[in-house]
Coordinates of C-alpha atoms in Angstrom, one line a residue:
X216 CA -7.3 -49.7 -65.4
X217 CA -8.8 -48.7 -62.0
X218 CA -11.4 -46.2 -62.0
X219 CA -12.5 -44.5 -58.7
X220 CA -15.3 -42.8 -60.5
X221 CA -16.6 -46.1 -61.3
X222 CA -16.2 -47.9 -58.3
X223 CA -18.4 -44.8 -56.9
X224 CA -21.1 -45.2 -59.5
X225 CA -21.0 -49.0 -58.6
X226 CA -21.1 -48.9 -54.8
X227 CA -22.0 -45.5 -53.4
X228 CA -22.8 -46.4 -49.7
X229 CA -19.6 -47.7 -48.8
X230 CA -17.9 -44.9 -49.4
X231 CA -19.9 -42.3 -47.5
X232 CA -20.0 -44.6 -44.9
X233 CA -16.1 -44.4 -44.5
X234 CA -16.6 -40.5 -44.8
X235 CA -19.0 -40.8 -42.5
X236 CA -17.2 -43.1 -39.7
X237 CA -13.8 -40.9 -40.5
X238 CA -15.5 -37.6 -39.7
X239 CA -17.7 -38.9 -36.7
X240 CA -13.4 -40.3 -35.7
X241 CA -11.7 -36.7 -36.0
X242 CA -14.6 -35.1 -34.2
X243 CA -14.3 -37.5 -31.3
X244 CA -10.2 -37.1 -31.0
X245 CA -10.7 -33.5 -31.9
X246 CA -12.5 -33.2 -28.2
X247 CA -10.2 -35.4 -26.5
X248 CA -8.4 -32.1 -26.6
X249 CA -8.8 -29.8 -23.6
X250 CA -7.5 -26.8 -23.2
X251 CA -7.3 -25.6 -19.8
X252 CA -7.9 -22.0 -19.2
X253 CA -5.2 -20.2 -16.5
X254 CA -7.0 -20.7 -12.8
X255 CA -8.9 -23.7 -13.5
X256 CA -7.8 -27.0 -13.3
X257 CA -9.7 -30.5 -14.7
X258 CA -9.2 -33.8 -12.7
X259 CA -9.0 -36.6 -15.0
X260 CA -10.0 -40.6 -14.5
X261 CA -8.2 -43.6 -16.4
X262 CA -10.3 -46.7 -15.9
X263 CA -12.8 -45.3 -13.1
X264 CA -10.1 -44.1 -11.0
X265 CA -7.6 -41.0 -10.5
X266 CA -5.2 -40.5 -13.1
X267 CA -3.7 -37.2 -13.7
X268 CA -5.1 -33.3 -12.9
X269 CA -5.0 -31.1 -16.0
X270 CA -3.9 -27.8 -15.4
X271 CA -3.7 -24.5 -17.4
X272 CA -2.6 -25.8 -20.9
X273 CA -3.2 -27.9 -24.0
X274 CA -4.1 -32.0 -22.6
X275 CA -5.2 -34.5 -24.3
X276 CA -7.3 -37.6 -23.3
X277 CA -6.5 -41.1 -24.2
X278 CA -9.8 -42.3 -26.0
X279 CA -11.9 -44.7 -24.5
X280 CA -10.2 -44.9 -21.0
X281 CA -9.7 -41.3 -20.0
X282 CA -12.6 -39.0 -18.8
X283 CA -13.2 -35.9 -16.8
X284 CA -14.1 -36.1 -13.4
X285 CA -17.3 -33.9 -12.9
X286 CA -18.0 -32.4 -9.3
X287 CA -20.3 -29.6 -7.9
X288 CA -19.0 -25.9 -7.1
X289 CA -18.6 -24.5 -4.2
X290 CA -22.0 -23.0 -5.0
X291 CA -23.7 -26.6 -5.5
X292 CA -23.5 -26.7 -9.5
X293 CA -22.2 -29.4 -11.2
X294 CA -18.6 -28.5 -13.3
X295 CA -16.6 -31.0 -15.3
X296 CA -13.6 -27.9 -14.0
X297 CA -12.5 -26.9 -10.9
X298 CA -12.6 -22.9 -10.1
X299 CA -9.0 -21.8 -8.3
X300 CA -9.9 -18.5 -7.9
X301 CA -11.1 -16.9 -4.4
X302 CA -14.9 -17.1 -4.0
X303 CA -17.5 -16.2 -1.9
X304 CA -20.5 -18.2 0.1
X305 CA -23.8 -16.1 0.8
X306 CA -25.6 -17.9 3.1
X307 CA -29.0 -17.5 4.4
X308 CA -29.2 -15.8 8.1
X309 CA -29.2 -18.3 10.8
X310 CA -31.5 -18.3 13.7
X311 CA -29.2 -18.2 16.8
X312 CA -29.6 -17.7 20.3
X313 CA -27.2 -16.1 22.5
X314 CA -26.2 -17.1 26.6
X315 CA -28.9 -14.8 27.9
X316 CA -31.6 -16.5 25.9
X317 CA -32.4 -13.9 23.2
X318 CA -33.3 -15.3 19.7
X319 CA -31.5 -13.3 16.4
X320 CA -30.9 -14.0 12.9
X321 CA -27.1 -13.6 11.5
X322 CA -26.0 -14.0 8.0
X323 CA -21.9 -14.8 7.2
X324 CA -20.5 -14.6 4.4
X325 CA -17.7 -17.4 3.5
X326 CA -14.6 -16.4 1.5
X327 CA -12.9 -19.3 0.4
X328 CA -10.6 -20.8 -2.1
X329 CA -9.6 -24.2 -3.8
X330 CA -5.9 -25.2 -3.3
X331 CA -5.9 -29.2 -3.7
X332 CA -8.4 -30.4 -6.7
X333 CA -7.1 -34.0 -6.2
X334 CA -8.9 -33.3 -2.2
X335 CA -12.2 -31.6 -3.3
X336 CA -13.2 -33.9 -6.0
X337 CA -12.5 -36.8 -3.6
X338 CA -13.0 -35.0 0.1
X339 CA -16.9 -34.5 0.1
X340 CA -19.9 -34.9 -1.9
X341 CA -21.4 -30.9 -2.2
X342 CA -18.8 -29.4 -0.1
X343 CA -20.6 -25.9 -0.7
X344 CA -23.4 -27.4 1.2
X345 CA -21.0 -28.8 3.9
X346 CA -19.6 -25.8 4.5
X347 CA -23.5 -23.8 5.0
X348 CA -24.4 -26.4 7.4
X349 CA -21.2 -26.6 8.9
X350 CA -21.0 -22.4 9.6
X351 CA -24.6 -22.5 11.1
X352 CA -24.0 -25.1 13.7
X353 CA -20.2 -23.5 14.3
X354 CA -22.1 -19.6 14.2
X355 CA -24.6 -21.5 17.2
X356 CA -21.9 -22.7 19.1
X357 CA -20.4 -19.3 19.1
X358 CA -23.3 -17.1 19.8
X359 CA -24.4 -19.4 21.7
X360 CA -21.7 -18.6 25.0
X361 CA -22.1 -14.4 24.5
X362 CA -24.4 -12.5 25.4
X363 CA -27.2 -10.1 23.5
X364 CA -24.2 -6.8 24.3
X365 CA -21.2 -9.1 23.5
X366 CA -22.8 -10.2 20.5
X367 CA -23.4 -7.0 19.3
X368 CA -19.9 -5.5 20.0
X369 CA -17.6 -8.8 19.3
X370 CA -18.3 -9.1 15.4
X371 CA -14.0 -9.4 14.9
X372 CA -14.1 -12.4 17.8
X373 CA -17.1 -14.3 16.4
X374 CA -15.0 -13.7 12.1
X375 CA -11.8 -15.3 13.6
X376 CA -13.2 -18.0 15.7
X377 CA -15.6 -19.1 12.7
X378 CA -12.4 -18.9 10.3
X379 CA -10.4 -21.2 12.6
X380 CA -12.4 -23.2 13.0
X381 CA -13.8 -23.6 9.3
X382 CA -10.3 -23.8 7.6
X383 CA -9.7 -26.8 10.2
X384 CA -12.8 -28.4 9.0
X385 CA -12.3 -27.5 5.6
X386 CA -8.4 -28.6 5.4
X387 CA -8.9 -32.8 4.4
X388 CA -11.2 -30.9 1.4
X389 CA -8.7 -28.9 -0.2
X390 CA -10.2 -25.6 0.5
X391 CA -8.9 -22.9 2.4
X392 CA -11.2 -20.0 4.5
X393 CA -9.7 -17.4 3.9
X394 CA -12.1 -15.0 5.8
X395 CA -15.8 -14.8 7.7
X396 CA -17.6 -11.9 7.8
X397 CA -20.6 -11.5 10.0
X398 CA -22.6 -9.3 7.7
X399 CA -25.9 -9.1 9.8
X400 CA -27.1 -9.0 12.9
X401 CA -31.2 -9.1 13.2
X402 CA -32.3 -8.5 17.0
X403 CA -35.5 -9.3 17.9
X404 CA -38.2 -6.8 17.3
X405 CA -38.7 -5.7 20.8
X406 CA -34.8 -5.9 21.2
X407 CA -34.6 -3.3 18.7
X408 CA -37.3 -0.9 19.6
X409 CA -35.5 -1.2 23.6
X410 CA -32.3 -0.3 21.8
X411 CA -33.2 2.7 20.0
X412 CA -35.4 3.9 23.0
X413 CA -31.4 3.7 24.8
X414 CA -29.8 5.2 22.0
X415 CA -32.5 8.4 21.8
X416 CA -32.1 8.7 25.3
X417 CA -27.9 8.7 25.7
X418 CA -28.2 11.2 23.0
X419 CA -30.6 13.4 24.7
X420 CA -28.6 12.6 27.7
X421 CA -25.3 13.6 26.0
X422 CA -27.4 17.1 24.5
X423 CA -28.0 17.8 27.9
X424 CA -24.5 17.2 29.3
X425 CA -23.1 19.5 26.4
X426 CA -25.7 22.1 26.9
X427 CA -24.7 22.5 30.5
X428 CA -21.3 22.5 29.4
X429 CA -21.5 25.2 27.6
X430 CA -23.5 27.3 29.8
X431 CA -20.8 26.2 32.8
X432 CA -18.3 27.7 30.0
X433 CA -20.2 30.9 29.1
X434 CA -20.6 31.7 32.8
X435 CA -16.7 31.1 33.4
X436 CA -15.7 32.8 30.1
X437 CA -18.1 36.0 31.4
X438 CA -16.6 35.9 35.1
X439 CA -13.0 35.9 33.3
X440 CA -13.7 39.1 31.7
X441 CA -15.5 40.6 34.3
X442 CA -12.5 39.7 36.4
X443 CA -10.4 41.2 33.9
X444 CA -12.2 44.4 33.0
X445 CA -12.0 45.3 36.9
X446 CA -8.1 44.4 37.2
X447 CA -8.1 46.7 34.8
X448 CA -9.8 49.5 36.0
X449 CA -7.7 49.7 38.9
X450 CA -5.4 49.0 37.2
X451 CA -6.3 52.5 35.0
X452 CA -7.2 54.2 37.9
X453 CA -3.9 53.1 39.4
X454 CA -1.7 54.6 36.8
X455 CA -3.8 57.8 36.8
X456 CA -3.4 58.4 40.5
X457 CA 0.4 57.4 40.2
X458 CA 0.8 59.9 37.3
X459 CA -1.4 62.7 39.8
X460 CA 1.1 62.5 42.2
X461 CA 4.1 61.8 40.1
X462 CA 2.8 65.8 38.0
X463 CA 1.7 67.2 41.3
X464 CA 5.5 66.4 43.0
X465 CA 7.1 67.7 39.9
X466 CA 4.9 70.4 40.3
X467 CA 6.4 71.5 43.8
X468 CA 9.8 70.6 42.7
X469 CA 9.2 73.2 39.5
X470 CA 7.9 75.8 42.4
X471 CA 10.8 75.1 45.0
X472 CA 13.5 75.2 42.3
X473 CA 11.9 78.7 41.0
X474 CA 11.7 80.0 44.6
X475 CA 15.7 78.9 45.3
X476 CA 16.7 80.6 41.8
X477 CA 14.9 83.9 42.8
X478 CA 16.6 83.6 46.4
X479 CA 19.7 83.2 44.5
X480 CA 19.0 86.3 41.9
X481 CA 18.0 88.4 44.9
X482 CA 21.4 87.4 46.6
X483 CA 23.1 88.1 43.4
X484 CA 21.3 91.7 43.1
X485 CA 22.8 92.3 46.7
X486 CA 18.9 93.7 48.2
X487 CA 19.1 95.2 51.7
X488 CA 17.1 94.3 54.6
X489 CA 14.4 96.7 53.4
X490 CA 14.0 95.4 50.5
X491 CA 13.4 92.1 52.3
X492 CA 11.2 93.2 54.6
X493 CA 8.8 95.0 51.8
X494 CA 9.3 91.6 50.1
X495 CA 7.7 89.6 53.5
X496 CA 5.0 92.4 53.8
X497 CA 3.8 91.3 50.3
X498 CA 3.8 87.4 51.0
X499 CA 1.9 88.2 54.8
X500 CA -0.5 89.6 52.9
X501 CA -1.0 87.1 50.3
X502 CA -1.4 84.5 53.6
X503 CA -3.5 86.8 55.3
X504 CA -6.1 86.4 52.1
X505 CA -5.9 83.1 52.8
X506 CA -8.6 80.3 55.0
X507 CA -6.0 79.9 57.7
X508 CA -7.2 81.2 61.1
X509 CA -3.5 81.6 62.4
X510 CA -1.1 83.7 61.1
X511 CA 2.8 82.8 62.2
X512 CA 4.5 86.2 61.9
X513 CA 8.0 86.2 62.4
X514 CA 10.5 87.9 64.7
X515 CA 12.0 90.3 62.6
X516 CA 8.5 91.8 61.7
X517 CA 6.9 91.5 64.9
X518 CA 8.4 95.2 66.6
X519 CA 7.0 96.9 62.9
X520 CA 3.7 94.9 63.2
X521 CA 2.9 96.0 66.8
X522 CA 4.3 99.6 65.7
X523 CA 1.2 99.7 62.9
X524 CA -0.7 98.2 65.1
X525 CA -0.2 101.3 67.5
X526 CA -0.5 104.1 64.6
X527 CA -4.0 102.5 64.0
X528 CA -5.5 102.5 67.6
X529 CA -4.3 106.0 68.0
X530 CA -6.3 107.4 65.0
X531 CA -9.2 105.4 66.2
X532 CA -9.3 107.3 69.4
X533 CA -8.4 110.6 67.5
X534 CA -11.1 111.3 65.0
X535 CA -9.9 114.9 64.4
X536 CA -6.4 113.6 63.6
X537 CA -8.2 110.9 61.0
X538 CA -9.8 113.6 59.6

């Protein structure tokens, strides 16, 4: 009868060999397994050339002829995976000079993104460092026919023509550029200094300008009322002279209607001429204590007039009859 236990006590070495070889077998199938995690991709080689790309997923590798393709980043580092995400390319600033021969330093910033893993394994060798050197001499090209002012002022301009022209470069790669972003612009030292000299003096210019606008406006706003106040004075004065007249003609219509209803009482009273005449004797005297310096008398008291008149010269020249 076969016993293990003795065939171990016999020949130990074999046996932990076989363990040995068997577990040194499962740990080499064990990481011919790849799981793929969701946005990355592996490209795979059978025989030293393209086989298959793994993406997101449980794979496994054929032992022995199979291996993973390993490639650099788009930031330079060497990955046995490929990234799919969107990522982003900080590059140094660039020393550029523009069409009217002034010297600055730009930095970009490259947003890019895988799209064929097959084309960027297999396209270029470093693309990251492709793309750097190809965005400076593209950024020079640029700059390069502007000016110091258009440089300034054009940063959408210089984005898309660096983008355009990137993502055509880029294309046989499997990358697409998705954006360029000029992030700074670094002027000269005596560019700079002559720039904010011109900015301190527009604003002092434009203090200035809104100073005398506002005194222009204070000097209108104060004529406008002046204006105002003496349109209406007269205004005032006006009405007042208006309502004067308006109380002094009611005033004499008040008097003459009075006057024609005492006429009319008198008529209804039926008063004789003597009673008229008394009443004219009292209104001459009231004009004769008057300013006037002729007195109108009329007809129908002239004979009685010249009759006093008479009656006083003869006791003037009769002192014993005035006596």
């Amino acid at each position: 009868m076969f016993n293990p236990m003795y065939f171990l006590e016999v020949n130990p070495v074999p046996i932990i060999i076989v363990v040995i070889l068997l577990l040194i077998i499962l740990v080499y199938i064990g990481s011919r397994i790849k799981i793929v995690p969701q946005a990355t991709e592996y490209v795979v080689e059978r025989m030293g050339r393209y086989h298959t790309t793994f993406t997101a997923g449980l794979h496994f590798l054929v032992p022995f002829i199979d291996r993973i393709k390993r490639t650099y980043d788009a930031r330079g580092v060497v990955k046995d995976y490929i990234i799919l995400k969107e990522q982003v390319l900080d590059f140094q600033p660039q020393a550029v000079i523009t069409k009217d021969n002034v010297t600055m330093q730009i930095d970009t910033v490259v947003f890019l993104q895988i799209t064929d893993s097959h084309a960027y394994t297999y396209g270029a060798e470093n693309p990251g460092m492709l793309i750097e050197s190809l965005t400076a001499t593209t950024l020079r090209n640029i700059i390069g026919e502007l000016e110091l002012d258009q440089t300034l002022t054009s940063r959408d301009l210089i984005n898309e023509r660096m983008r355009i022209i990137l993502d055509e470069a880029t294309d046989p790669w499997g990358i697409k550029i998705n954006r360029v972003e000029v992030k700074n612009i670094i002027p000269p030292k005596e560019i700079r200094e002559a720039m904010e000299k011109q900015m301190r003096a527009e604003r002092e210019r434009r203090e200035s300008i809104l100073i005398a606008e506002g005194k222009k406006q204070a000097a209108i706003l104060t004529a406008q009322g002046e204006k105002e106040a003496a349109i209406l004075e007269a205004e005032g004065k006006k009405e007042a002279a208006i309502r004067e007249a308006e109380g002094k003609a009611e005033a004499i219509l008040k008097v003459q209607e009075a006057t024609a209803r005492g006429i009319e009482v008198v008529k209804m009273a039926g008063a004789d001429k003597a009673v008229l005449t008394l009443e004219a004797y009292k209104a001459m005297e009231k004009v004769s204590q008057g300013q006037a310096t002729k007195i109108i008398i009329p007809s129908e008291m002239q004979g009685i007039v010249g009759l006093a008149s008479g009656l006083v010269e003869s006791l003037k020249d009769d002192p014993k009859k005035t006596k």
